[in-house]
GROMACS .gro file of C-alpha atoms in nm:
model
  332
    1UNK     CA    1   4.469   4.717  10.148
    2UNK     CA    2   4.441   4.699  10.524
    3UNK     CA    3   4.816   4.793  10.601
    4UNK     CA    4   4.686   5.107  10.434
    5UNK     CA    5   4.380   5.167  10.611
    6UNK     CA    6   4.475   5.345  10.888
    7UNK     CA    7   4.748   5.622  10.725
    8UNK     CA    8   4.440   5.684  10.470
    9UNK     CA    9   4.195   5.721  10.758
   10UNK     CA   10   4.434   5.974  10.929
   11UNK     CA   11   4.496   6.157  10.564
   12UNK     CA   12   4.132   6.214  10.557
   13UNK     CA   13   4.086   6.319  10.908
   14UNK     CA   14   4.362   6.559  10.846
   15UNK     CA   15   4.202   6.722  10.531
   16UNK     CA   16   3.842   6.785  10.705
   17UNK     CA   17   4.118   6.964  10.933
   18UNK     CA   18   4.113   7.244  10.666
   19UNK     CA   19   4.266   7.584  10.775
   20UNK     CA   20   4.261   7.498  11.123
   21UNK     CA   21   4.600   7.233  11.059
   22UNK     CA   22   4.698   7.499  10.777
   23UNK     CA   23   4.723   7.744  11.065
   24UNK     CA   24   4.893   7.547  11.279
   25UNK     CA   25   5.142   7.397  11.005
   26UNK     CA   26   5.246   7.790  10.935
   27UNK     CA   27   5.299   7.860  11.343
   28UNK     CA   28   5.480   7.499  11.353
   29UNK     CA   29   5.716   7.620  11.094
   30UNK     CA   30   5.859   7.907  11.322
   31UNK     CA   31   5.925   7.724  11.658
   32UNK     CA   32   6.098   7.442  11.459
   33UNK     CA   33   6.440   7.599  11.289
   34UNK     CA   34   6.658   7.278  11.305
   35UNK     CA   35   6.364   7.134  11.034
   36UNK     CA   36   6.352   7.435  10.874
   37UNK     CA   37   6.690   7.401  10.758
   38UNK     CA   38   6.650   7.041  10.671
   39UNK     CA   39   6.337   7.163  10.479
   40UNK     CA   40   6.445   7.464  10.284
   41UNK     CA   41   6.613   7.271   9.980
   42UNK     CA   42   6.314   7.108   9.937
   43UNK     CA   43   6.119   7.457   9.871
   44UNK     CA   44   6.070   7.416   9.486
   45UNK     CA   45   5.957   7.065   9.506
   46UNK     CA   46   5.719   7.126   9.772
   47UNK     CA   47   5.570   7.394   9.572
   48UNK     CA   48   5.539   7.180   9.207
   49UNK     CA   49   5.350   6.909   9.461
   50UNK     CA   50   5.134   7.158   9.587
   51UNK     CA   51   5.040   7.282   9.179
   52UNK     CA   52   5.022   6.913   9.106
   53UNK     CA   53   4.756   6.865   9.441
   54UNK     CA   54   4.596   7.233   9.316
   55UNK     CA   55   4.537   7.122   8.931
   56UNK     CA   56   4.398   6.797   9.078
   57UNK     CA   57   4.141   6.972   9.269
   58UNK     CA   58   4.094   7.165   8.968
   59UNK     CA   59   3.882   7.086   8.668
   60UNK     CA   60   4.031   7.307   8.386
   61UNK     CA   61   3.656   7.252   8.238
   62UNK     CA   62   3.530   7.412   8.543
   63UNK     CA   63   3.745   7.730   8.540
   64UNK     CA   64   3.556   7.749   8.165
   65UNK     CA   65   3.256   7.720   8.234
   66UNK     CA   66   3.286   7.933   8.559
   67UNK     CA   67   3.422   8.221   8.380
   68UNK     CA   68   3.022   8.372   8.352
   69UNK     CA   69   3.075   8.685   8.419
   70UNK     CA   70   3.361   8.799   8.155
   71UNK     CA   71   3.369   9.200   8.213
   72UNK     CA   72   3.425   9.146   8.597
   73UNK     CA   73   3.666   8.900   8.581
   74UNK     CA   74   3.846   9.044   8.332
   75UNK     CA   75   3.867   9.407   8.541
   76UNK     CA   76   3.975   9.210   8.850
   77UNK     CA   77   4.254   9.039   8.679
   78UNK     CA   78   4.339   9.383   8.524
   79UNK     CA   79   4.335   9.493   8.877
   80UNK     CA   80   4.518   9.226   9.050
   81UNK     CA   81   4.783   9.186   8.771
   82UNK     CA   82   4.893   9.545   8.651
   83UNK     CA   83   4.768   9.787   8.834
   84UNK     CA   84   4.848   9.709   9.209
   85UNK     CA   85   5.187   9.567   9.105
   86UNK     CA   86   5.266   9.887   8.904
   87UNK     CA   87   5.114  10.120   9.130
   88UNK     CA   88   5.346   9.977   9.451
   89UNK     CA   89   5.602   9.955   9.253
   90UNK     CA   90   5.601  10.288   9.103
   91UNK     CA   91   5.605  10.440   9.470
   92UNK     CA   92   5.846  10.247   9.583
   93UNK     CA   93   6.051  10.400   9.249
   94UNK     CA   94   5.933  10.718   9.386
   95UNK     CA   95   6.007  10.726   9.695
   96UNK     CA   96   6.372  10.592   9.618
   97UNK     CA   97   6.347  10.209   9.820
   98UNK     CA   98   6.370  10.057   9.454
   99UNK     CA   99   6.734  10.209   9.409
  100UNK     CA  100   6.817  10.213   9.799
  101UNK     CA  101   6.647   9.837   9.904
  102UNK     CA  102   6.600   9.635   9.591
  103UNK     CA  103   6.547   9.381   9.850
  104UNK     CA  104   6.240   9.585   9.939
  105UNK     CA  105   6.133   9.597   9.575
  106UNK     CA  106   6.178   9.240   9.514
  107UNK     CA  107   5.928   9.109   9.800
  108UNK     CA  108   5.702   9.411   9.657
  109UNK     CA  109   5.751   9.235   9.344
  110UNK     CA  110   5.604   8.848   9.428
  111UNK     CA  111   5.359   8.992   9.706
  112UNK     CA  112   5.221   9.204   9.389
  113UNK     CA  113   5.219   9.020   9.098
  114UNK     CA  114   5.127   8.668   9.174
  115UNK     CA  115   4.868   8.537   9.136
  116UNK     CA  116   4.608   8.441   9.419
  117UNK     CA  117   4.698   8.110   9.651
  118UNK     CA  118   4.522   7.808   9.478
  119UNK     CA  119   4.302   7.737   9.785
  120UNK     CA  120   4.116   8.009   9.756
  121UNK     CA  121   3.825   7.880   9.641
  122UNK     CA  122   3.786   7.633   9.857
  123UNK     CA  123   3.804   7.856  10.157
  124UNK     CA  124   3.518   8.124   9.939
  125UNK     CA  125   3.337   7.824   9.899
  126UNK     CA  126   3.355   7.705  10.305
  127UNK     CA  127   3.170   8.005  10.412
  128UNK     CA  128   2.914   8.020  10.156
  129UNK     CA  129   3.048   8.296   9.910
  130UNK     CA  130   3.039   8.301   9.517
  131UNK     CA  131   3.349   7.987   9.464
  132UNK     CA  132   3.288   7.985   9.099
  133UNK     CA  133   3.399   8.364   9.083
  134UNK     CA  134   3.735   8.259   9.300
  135UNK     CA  135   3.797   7.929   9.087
  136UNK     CA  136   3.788   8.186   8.751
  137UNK     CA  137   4.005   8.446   8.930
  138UNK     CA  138   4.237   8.175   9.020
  139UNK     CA  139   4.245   7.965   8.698
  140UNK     CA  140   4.266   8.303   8.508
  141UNK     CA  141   4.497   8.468   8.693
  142UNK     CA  142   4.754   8.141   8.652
  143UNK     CA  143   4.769   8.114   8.290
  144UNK     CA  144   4.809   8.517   8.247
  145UNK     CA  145   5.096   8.507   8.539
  146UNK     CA  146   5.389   8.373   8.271
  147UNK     CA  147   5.276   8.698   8.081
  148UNK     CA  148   5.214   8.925   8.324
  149UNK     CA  149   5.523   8.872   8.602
  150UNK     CA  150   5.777   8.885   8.354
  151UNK     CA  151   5.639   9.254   8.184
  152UNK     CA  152   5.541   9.368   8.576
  153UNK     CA  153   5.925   9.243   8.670
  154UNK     CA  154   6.137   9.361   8.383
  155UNK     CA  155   5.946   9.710   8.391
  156UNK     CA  156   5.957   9.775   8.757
  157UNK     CA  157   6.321   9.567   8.891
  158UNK     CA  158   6.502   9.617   8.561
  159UNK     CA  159   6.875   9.482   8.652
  160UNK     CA  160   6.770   9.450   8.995
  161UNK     CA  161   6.542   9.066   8.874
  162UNK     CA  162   6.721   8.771   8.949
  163UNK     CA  163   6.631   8.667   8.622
  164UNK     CA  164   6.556   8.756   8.291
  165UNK     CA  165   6.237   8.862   8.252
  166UNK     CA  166   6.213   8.598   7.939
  167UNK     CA  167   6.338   8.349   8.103
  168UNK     CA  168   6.115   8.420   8.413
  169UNK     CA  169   5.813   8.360   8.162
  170UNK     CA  170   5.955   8.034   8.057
  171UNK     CA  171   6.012   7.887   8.411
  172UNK     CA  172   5.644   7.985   8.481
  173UNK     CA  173   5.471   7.848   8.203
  174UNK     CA  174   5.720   7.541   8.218
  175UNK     CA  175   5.636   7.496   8.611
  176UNK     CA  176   5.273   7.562   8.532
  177UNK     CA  177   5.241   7.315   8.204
  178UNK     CA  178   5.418   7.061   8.424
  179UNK     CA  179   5.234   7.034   8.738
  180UNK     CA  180   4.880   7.060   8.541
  181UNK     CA  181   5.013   6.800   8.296
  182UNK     CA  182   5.085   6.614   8.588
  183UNK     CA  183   4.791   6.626   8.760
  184UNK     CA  184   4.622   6.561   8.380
  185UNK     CA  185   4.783   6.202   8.396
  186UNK     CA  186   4.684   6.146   8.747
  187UNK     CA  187   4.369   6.218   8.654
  188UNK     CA  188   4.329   5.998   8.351
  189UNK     CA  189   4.521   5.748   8.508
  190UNK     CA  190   4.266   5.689   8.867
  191UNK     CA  191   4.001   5.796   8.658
  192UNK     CA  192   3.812   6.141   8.730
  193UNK     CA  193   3.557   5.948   8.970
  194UNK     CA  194   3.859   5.821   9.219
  195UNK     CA  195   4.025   6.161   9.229
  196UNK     CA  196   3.645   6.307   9.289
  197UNK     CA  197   3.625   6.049   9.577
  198UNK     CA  198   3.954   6.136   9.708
  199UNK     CA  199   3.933   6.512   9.802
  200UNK     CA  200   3.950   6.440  10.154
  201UNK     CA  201   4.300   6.261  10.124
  202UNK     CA  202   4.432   6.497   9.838
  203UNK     CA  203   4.338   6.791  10.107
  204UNK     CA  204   4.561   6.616  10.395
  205UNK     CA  205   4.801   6.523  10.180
  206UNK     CA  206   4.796   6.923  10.092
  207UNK     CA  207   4.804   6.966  10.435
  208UNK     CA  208   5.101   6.774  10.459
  209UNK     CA  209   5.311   6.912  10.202
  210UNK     CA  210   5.205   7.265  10.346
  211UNK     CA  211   5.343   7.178  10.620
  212UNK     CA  212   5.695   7.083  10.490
  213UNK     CA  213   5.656   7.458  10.290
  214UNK     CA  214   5.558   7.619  10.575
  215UNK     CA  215   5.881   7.485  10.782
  216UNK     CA  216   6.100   7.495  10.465
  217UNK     CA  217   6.049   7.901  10.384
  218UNK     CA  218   6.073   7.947  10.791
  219UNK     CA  219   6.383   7.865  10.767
  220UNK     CA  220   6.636   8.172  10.931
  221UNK     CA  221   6.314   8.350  11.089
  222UNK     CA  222   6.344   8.204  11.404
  223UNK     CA  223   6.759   8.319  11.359
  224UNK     CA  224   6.636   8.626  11.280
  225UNK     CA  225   6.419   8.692  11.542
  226UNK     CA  226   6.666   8.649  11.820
  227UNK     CA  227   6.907   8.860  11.667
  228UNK     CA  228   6.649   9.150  11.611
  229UNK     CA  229   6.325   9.046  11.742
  230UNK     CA  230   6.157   9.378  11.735
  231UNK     CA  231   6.306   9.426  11.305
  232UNK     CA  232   6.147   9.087  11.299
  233UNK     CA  233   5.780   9.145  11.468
  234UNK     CA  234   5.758   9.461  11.230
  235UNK     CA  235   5.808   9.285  10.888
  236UNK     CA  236   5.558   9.032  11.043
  237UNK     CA  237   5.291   9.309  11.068
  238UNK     CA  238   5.417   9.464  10.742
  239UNK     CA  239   5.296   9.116  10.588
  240UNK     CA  240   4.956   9.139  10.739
  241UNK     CA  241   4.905   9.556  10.698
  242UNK     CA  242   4.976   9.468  10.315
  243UNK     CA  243   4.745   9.214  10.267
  244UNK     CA  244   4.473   9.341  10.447
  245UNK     CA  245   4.566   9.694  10.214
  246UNK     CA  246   4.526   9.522   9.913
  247UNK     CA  247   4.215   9.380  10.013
  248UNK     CA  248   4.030   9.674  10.170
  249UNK     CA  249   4.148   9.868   9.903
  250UNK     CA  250   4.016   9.626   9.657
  251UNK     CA  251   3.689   9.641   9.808
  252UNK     CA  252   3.708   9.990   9.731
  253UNK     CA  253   3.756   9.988   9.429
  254UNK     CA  254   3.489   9.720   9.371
  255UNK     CA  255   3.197   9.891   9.595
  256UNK     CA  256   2.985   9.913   9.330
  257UNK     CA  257   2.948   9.532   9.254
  258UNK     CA  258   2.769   9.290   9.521
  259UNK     CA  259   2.959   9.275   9.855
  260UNK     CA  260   2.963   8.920   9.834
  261UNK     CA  261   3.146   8.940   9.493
  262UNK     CA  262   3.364   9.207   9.631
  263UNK     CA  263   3.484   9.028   9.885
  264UNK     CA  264   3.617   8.733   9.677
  265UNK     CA  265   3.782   8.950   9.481
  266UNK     CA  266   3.954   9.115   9.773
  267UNK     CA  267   4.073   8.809   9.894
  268UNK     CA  268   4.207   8.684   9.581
  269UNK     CA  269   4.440   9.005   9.568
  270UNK     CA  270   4.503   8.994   9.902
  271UNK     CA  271   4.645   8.606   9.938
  272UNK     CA  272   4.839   8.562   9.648
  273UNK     CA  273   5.045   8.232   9.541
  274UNK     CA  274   5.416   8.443   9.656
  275UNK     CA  275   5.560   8.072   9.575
  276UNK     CA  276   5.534   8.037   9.249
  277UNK     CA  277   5.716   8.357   9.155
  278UNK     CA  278   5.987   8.240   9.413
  279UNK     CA  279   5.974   7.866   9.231
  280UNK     CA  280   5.999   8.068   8.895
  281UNK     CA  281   6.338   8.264   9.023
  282UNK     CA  282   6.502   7.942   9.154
  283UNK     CA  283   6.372   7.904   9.505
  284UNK     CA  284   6.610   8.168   9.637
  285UNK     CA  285   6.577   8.544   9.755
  286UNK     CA  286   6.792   8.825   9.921
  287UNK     CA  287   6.760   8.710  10.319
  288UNK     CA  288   6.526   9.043  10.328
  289UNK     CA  289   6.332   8.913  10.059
  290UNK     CA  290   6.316   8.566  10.191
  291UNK     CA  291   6.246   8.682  10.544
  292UNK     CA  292   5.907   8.862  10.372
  293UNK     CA  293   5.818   8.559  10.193
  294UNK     CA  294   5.823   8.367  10.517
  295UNK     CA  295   5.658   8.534  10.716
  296UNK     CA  296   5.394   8.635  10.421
  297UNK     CA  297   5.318   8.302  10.500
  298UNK     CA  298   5.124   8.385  10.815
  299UNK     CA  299   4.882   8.597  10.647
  300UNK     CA  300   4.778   8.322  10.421
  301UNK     CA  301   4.733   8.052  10.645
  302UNK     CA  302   4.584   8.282  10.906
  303UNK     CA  303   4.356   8.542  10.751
  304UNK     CA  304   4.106   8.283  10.646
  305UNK     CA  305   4.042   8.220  10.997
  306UNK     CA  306   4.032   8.593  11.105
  307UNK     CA  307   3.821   8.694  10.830
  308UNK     CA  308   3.572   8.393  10.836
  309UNK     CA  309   3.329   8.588  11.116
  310UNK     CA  310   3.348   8.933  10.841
  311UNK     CA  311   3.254   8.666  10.558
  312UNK     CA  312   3.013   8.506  10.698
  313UNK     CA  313   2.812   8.833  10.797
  314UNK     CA  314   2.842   8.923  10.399
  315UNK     CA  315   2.755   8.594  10.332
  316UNK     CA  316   2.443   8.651  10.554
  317UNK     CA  317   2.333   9.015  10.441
  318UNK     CA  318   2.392   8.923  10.055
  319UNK     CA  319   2.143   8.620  10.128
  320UNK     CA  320   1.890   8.845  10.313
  321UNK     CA  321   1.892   9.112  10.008
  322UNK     CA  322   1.838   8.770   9.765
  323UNK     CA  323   1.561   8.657   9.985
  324UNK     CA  324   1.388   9.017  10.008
  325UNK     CA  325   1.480   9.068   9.626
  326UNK     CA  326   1.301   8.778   9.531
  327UNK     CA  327   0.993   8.865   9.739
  328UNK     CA  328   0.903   9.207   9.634
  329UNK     CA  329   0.936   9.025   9.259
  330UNK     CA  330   0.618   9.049   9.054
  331UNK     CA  331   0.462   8.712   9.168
  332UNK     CA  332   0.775   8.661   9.416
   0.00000   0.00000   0.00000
């Protein structure tokens, strides 16, 4: 319909935007606290859109028949899931923040056993790394999450979870079956080819709801900040040093696979999907906790363009080592 037209052309424009208005949506968030407020009701709402936009972007099919390397995906999901949760957690337990700052433990908790942000493929896929690796990690990771939080919660917060660690597994898979049976009668509703043909106006409309997340979990940082700007600035770079940790270390632990595969994995445990935990436990934290998810916020929306330069060198070298692979090949 012409009325149409022109908010459609502008939704498209705005998803070829890609992390560039994601960025910008994130910094928006913290210069605009009267919204914020306004905004931060709307928290588990904008996060079940942003599943339902995900899963539509999605094809559960795909994730299946992307899953072609079992052994690695299954050891980076081991990875991801149990062992960095339970190894922060256990020196956090050790060190005594658990018992002293279960506000500490709590954002240790969603920053460690989520599972990676849904756009993650699509940014592994941008710069020319192995997507179908990311969309298994992702898909994977999601439908082991309702399993895995709840165990990685009960064992390591005990009293100190908002929630049962039962009931925690229920809200998942209930948020999770939702949103994907959503996006399931979308789907068969358009038809697959329309949704297909869409992507550009499913991404700005993902831009858009970002946006209202972004401002919604900002909301009190900008409070914050003038009341103890310096406090602030150093959970800010606590967000950043602990992504970038679990990635490099990651990529440790991973050096003996491809770079190029290492890499994805690294950024699938470094970005992880904080928002669905924080859905799962009722949209609200501790203001310490809430003040981590926040700002965690700017490492997700930012690292993909900081990193893309690093990528795209792997991207590079992994293609060279194809290319000189396949010419020293008998009859290459």
């Amino acid at each position: 319909m012409p009325a149409l037209a022109l908010p459609l052309t502008l939704l498209a424009w705005l998803g070829r935007q890609g992390t560039r208005a994601v960025a910008i949506s994130a910094l928006l968030g913290m210069v605009l606290p009267p919204l914020s407020a306004l905004f931060r009701p709307l928290v588990e709402e904008a996060i079940f859109v942003l599943l339902v936009l995900a899963f539509l972007r999605v094809d559960p099919v795909a994730v299946v028949a992307h899953v072609r390397r079992p052994k690695l995906v299954a050891l980076s999901l081991v990875w991801m899931l149990l062992a960095v949760p339970i190894a922060v957690g256990s020196l956090l337990k050790v060190s005594g923040l658990t018992a002293l700052h279960p506000d500490i433990a709590l954002a240790a908790f969603i920053v460690t056993a989520a599972p990676p942000i849904m756009s993650a493929p699509a940014f592994i896929a941008l710069i020319g790394l192995d997507g179908a690796l990311s969309l298994a990690l992702v898909g994977c990771g999601m439908l082991l999450t309702p399993i895995t939080a709840p165990l990685i919660g009960g064992l390591l917060l005990g009293e100190s979870l908002p929630i049962d660690a039962f009931a925690l597994g229920l809200r998942l898979t209930g948020l999770l079956a939702a949103s994907a049976g959503m996006a399931l009668l979308i789907r068969r509703f358009a038809g697959n080819a329309r949704v297909v043909g869409a992507k550009e106006h499913i991404d700005g409309l993902n831009v858009l709801i970002l946006f209202i997340f972004a401002v919604a979990v900002m909301d009190g940082v900008a409070e914050r900040f003038m009341a103890a700007p310096l406090f602030t600035l150093a959970v800010a770079a606590l967000t950043f040093a602990v992504a970038l940790t679990q990635m490099g270390v990651t990529l440790l632990v991973f050096s003996r696979v491809r770079r190029d595969q290492g890499f994805v994995i690294g950024h699938a445990v470094g970005n992880r999907n904080m928002g669905l935990l924080v859905a799962a436990l009722g949209g609200t934290l501790p203001d310490l906790a809430w003040l981590y998810f926040g700002l965690g916020q700017l490492p997700i929306y930012l690292l993909p363009w900081l990193l893309k330069p690093l990528a795209n060198r792997i991207a590079a070298d992994q293609a060279e080592r194809d290319r000189d692979h396949g010419s020293a090949a008998p009859g290459g």
